[in-house]
mmCIF file of C-alpha atoms and ligand atoms in Angstrom:
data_model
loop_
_atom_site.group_PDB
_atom_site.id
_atom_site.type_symbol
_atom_site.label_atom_id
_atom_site.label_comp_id
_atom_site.label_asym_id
_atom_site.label_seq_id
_atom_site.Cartn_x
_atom_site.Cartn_y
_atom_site.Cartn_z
ATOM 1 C CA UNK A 1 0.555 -44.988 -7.729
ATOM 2 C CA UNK A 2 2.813 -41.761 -8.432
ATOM 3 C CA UNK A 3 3.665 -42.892 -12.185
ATOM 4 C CA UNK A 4 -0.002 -43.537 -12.815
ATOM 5 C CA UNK A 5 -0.322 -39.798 -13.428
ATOM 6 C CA UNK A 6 2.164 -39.776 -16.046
ATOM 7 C CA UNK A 7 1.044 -37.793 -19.625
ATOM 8 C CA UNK A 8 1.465 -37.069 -22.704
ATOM 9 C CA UNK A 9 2.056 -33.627 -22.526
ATOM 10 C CA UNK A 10 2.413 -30.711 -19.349
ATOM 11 C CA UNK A 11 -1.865 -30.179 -19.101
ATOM 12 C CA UNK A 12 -2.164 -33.880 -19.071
ATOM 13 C CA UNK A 13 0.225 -34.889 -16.747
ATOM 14 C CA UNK A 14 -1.402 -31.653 -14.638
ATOM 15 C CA UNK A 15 -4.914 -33.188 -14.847
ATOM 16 C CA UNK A 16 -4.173 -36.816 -13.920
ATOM 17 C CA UNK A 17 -1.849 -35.594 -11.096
ATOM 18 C CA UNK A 18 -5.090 -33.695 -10.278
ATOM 19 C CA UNK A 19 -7.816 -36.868 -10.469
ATOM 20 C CA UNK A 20 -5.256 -39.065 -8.751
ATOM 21 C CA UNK A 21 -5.409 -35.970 -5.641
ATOM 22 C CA UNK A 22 -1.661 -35.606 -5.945
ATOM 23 C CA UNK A 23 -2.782 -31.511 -6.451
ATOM 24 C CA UNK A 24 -5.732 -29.964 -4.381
ATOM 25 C CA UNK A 25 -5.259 -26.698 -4.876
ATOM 26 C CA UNK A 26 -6.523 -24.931 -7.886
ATOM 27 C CA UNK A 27 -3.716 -22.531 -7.861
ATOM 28 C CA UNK A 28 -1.298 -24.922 -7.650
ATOM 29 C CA UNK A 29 -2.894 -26.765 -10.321
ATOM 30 C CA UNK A 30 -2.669 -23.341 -12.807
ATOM 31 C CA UNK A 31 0.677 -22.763 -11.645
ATOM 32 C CA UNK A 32 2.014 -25.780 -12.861
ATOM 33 C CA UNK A 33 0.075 -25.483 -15.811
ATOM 34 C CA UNK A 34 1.698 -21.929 -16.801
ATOM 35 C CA UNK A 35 5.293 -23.437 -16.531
ATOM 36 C CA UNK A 36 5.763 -26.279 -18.957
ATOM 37 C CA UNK A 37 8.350 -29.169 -17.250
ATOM 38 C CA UNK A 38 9.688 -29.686 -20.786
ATOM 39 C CA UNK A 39 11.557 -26.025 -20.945
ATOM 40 C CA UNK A 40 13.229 -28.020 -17.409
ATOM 41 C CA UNK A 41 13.432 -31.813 -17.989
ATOM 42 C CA UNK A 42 15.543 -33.495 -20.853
ATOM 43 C CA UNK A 43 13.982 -36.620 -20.698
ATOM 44 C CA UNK A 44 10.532 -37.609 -20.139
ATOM 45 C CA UNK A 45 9.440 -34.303 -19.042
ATOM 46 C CA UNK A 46 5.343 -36.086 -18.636
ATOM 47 C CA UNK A 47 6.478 -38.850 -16.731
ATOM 48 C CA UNK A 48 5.556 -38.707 -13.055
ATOM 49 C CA UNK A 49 9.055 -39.690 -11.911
ATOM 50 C CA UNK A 50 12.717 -38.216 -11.000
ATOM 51 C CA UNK A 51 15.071 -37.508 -14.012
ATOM 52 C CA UNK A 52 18.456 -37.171 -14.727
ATOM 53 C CA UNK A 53 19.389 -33.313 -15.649
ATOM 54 C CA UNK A 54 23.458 -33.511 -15.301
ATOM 55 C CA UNK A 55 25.967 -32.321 -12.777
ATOM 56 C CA UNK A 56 24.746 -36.028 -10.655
ATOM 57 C CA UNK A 57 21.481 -34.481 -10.084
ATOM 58 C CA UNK A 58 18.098 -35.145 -10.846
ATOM 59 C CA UNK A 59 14.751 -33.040 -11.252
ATOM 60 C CA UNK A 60 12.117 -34.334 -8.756
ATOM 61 C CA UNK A 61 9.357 -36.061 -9.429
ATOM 62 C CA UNK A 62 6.140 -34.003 -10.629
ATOM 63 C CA UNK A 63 4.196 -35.166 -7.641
ATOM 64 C CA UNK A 64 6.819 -33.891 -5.156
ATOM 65 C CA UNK A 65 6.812 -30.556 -6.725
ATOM 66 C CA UNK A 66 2.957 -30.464 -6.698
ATOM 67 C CA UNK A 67 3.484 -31.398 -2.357
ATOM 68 C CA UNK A 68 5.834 -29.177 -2.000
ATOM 69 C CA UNK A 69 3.609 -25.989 -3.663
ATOM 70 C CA UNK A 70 0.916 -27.057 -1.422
ATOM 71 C CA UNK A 71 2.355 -27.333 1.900
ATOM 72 C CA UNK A 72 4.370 -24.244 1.198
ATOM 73 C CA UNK A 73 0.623 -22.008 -0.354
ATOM 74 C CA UNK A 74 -0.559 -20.435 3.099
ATOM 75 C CA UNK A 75 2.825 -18.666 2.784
ATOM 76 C CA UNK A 76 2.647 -17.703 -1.119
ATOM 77 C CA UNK A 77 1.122 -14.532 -0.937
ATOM 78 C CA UNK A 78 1.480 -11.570 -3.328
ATOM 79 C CA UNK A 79 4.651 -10.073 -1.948
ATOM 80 C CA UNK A 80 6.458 -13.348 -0.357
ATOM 81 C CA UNK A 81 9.765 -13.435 -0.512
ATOM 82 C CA UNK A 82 10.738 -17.377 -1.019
ATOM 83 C CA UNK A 83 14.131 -19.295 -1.169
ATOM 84 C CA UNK A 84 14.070 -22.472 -3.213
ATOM 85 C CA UNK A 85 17.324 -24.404 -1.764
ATOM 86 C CA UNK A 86 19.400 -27.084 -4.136
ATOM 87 C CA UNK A 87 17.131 -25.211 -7.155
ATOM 88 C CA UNK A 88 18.674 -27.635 -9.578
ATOM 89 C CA UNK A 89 16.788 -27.117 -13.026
ATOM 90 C CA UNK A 90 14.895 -24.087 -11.607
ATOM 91 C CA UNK A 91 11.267 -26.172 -12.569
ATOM 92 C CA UNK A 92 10.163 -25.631 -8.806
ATOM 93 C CA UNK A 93 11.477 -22.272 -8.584
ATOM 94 C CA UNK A 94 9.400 -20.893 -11.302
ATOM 95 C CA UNK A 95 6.298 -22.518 -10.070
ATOM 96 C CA UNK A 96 6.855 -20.527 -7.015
ATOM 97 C CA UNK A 97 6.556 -17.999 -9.169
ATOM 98 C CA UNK A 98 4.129 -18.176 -10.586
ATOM 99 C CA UNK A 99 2.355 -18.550 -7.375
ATOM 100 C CA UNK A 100 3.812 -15.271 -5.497
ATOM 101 C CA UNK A 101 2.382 -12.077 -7.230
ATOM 102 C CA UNK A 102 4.263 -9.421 -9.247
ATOM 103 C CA UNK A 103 6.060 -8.036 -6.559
ATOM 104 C CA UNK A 104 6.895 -11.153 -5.185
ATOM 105 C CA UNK A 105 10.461 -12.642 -4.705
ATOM 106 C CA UNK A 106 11.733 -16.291 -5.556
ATOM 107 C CA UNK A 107 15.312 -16.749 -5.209
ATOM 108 C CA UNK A 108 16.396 -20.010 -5.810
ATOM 109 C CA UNK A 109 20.034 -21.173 -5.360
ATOM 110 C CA UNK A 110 22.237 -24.150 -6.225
ATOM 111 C CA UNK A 111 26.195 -24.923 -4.990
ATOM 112 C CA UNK A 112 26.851 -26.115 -8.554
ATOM 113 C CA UNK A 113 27.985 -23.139 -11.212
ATOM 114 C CA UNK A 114 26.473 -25.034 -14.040
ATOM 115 C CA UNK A 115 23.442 -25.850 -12.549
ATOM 116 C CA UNK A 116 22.642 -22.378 -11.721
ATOM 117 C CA UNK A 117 23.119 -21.293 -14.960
ATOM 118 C CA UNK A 118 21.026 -24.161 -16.746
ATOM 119 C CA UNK A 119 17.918 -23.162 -14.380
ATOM 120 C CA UNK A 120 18.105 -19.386 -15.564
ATOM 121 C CA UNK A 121 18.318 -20.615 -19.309
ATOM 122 C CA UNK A 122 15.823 -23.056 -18.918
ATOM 123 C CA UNK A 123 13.320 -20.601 -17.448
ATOM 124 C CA UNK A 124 14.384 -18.143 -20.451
ATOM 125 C CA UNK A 125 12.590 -20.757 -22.760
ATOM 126 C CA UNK A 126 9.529 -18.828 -22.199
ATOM 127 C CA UNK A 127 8.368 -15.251 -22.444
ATOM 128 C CA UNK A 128 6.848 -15.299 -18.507
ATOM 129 C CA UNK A 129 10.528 -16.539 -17.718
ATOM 130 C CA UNK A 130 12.396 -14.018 -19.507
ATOM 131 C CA UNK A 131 9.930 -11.339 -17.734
ATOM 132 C CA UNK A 132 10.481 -13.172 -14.193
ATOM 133 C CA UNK A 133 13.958 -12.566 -14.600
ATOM 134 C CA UNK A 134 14.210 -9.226 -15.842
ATOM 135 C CA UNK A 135 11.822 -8.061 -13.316
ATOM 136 C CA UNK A 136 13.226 -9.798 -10.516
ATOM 137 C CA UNK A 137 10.987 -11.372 -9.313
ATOM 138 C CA UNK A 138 13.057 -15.074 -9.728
ATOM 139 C CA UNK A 139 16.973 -14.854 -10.009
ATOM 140 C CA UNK A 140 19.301 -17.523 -8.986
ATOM 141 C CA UNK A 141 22.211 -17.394 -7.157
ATOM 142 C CA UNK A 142 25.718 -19.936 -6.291
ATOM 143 C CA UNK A 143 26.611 -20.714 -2.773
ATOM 144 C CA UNK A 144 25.820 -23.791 0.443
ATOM 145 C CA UNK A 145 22.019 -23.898 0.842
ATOM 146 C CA UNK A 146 23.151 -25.305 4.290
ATOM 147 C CA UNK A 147 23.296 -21.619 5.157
ATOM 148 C CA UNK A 148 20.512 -20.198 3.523
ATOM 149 C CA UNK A 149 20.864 -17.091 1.806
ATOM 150 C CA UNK A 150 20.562 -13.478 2.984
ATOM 151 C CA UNK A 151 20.222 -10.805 0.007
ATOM 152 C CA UNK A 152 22.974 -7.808 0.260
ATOM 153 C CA UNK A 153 20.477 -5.023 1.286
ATOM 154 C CA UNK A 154 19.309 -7.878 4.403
ATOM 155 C CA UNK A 155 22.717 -7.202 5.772
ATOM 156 C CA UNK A 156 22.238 -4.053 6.833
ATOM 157 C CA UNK A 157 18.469 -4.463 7.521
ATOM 158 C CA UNK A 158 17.070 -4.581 10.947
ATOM 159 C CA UNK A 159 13.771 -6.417 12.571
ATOM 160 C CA UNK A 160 12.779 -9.706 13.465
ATOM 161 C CA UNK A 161 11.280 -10.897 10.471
ATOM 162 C CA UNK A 162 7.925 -9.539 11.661
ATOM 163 C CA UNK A 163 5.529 -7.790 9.380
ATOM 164 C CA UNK A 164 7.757 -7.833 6.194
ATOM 165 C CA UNK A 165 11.665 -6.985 6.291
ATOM 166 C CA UNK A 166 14.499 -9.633 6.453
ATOM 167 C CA UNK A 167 14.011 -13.237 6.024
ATOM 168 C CA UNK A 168 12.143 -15.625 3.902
ATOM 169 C CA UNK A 169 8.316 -16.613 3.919
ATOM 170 C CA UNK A 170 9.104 -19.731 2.907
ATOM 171 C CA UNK A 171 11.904 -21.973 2.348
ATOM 172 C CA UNK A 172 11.686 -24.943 0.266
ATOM 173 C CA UNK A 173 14.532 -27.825 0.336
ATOM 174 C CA UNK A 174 15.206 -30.062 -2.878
ATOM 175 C CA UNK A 175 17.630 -32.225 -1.395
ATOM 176 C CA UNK A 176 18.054 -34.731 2.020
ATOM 177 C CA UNK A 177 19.478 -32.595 4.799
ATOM 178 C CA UNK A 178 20.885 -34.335 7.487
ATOM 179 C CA UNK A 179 19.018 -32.021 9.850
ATOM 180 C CA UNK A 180 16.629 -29.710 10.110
ATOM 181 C CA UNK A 181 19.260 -26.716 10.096
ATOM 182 C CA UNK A 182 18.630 -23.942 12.446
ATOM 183 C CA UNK A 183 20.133 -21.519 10.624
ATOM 184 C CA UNK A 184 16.893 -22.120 7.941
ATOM 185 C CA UNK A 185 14.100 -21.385 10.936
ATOM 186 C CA UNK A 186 16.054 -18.353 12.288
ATOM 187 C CA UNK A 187 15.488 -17.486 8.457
ATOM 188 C CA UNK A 188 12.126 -18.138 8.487
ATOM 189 C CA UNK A 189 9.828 -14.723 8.703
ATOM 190 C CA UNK A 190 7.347 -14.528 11.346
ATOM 191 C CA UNK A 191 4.864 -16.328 10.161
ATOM 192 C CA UNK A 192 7.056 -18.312 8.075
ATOM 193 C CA UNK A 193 7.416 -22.125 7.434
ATOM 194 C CA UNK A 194 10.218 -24.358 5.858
ATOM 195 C CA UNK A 195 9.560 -27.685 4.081
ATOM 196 C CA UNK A 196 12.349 -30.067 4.282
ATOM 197 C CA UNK A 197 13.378 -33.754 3.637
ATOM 198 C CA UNK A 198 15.503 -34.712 6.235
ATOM 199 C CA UNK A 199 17.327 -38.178 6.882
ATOM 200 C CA UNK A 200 20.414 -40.019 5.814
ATOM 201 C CA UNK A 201 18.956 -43.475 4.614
ATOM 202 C CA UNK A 202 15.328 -43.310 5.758
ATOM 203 C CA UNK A 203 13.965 -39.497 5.095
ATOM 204 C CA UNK A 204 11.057 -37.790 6.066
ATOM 205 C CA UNK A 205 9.627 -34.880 5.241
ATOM 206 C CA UNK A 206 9.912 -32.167 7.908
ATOM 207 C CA UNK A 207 7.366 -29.175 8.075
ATOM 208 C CA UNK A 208 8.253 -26.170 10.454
ATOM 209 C CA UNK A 209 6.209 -23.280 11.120
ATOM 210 C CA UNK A 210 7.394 -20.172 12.756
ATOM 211 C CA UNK A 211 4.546 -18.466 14.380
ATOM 212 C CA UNK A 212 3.710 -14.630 14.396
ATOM 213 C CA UNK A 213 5.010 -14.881 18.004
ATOM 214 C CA UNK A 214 8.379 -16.576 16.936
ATOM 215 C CA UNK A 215 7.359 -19.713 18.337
ATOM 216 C CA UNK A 216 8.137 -23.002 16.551
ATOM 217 C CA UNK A 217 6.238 -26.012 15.597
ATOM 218 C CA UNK A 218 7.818 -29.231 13.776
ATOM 219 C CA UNK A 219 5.853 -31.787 11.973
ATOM 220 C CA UNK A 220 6.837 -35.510 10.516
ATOM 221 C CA UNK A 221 5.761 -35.825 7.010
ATOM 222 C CA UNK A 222 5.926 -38.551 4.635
ATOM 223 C CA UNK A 223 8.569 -40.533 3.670
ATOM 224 C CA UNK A 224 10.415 -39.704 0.668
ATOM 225 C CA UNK A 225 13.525 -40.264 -1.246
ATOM 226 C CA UNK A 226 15.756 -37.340 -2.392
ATOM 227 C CA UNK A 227 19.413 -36.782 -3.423
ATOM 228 C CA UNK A 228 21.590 -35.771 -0.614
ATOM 229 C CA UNK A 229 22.150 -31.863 0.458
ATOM 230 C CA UNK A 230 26.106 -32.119 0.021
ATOM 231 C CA UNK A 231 29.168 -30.100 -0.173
ATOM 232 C CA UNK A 232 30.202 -28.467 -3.514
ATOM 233 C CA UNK A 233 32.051 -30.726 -5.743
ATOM 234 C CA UNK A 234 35.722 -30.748 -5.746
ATOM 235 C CA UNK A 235 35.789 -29.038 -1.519
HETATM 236 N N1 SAH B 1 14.360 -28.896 -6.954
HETATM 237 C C1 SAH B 1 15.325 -29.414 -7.898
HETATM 238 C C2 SAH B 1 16.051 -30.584 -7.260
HETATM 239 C C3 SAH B 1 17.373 -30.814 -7.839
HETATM 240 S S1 SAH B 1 18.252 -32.188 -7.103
HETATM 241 C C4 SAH B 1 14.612 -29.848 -9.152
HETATM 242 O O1 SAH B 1 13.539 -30.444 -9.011
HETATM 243 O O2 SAH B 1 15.113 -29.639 -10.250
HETATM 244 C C5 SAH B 1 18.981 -31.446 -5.691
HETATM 245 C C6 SAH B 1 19.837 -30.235 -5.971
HETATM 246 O O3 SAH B 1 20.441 -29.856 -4.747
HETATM 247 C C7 SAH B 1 20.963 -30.462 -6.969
HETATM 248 O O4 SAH B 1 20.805 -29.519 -7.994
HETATM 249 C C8 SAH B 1 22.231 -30.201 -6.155
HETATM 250 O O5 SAH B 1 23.248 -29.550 -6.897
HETATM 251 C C9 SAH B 1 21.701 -29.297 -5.051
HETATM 252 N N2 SAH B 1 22.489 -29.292 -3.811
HETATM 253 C C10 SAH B 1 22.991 -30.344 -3.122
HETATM 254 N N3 SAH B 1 23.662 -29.910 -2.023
HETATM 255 C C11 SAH B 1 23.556 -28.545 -2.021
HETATM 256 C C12 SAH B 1 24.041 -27.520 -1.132
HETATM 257 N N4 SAH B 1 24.769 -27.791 -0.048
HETATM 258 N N5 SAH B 1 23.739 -26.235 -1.434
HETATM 259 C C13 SAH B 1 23.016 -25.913 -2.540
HETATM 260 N N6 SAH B 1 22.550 -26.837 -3.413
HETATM 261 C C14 SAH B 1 22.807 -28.143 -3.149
#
């Protein structure tokens, strides 16, 4: 059913994932209208499947982005801070941004050099890119998504992730992880929530919310098929 919302171009790809109820949200639905999949996606950049984009990995499919901007929107408000793990061609990353305000943060990060570099060009390829990354408000970064990411001045920052400070509102996964890693929740801001596909073989997508009281609640979600979290090539 997925392909069937394939197009011709971004806005009709957008509007048949829409009628087909792959996207709910309005704001989702604007978001990825503002950032065309072409500027991310080599080949086929309408079709409602996976793609090749080098360096053995693949953009997801159009309909898994759209999922994972809508579980993750109760969390997208204007000043979120978000962290977009195995960021790949940075297509995800940028919807994100689109959906946090101005003073919002996306960082997204990638263990592969090239690949990190490729998702800040390809976001260049449009003036709201080049402004998201002069201003800040997306940047990408090299290191193990495994262990999430803390930014320099969090080092020195204190709290509990309550009421702004360290951590991340919400953390979104692009590859199979073979667990729900802990170090990703104790990440999490209070409220915070992390959408991950977890499972080696069968995967499922895993939804965890951290509560305002630091409590934590994981859900099952659909089953899915994603590239691997991995080590860096070549370790
Ligand atoms: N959201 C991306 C998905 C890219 S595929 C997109 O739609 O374009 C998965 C990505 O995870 C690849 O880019 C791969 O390099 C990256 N990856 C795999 N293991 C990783 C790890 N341990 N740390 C960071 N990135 C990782």
């Amino acid at each position: 059913m997925a392909w069937m919302s394939s197009g011709s171009s971004n806005a009709s790809l957008i509007k048949n994932l829409a009628s087909n109820g792959l996207i709910t949200s309005e704001r989702v639905k604007n978001a990825m209208l503002s950032v065309d999949r072409a500027h991310f996606c080599p080949t086929n950049p309408y079709t409602d499947s996976p793609q090749t984009i080098g360096y053995a990995a693949t953009i997801s499919a159009p309909h898994m982005h759209a999922s994972a901007a809508e579980s993750l929107l109760p969390y997208l408000h204007p000043t979120a801070r978000i962290l977009d793990i195995g960021s790949g061609s940075g297509y995800l990353t940028a919807v994100l941004a689109a959906l946090v305000g101005p003073h919002g943060r996306v960082i997204g990060i990638d263990h592969i050099p090239g690949l990190v570099d490729l998702a800040a060009k390809n976001v260049c390829k449009s003036e709201q890119g080049r402004e998201w990354l002069l201003s800040g408000r997306v940047r990408f970064v090299q290191g193990d998504g495994r262990l999430g990411w803390k930014e320099e001045e969090e080092e020195e920052e204190e709290g509990d992730g309550r009421d702004g400070g360290a951590g991340w509102d919400a953390i979104h996964v692009g590859a199979a992880a073979k667990e729900a890693h802990e170090v990703l929740v104790e990440q999490l801001r209070r409220p915070g929530r992390l959408f991950i596909p977890v499972g080696e073989g069968t995967q499922f997508i895993w939804v965890v919310d951290k509560g305002r009281d630091g409590g934590v609640k994981r859900e099952k979600g659909m089953g899915v098929r994603y590239v691997p979290l991995t080590d860096a090539p070549g370790e």
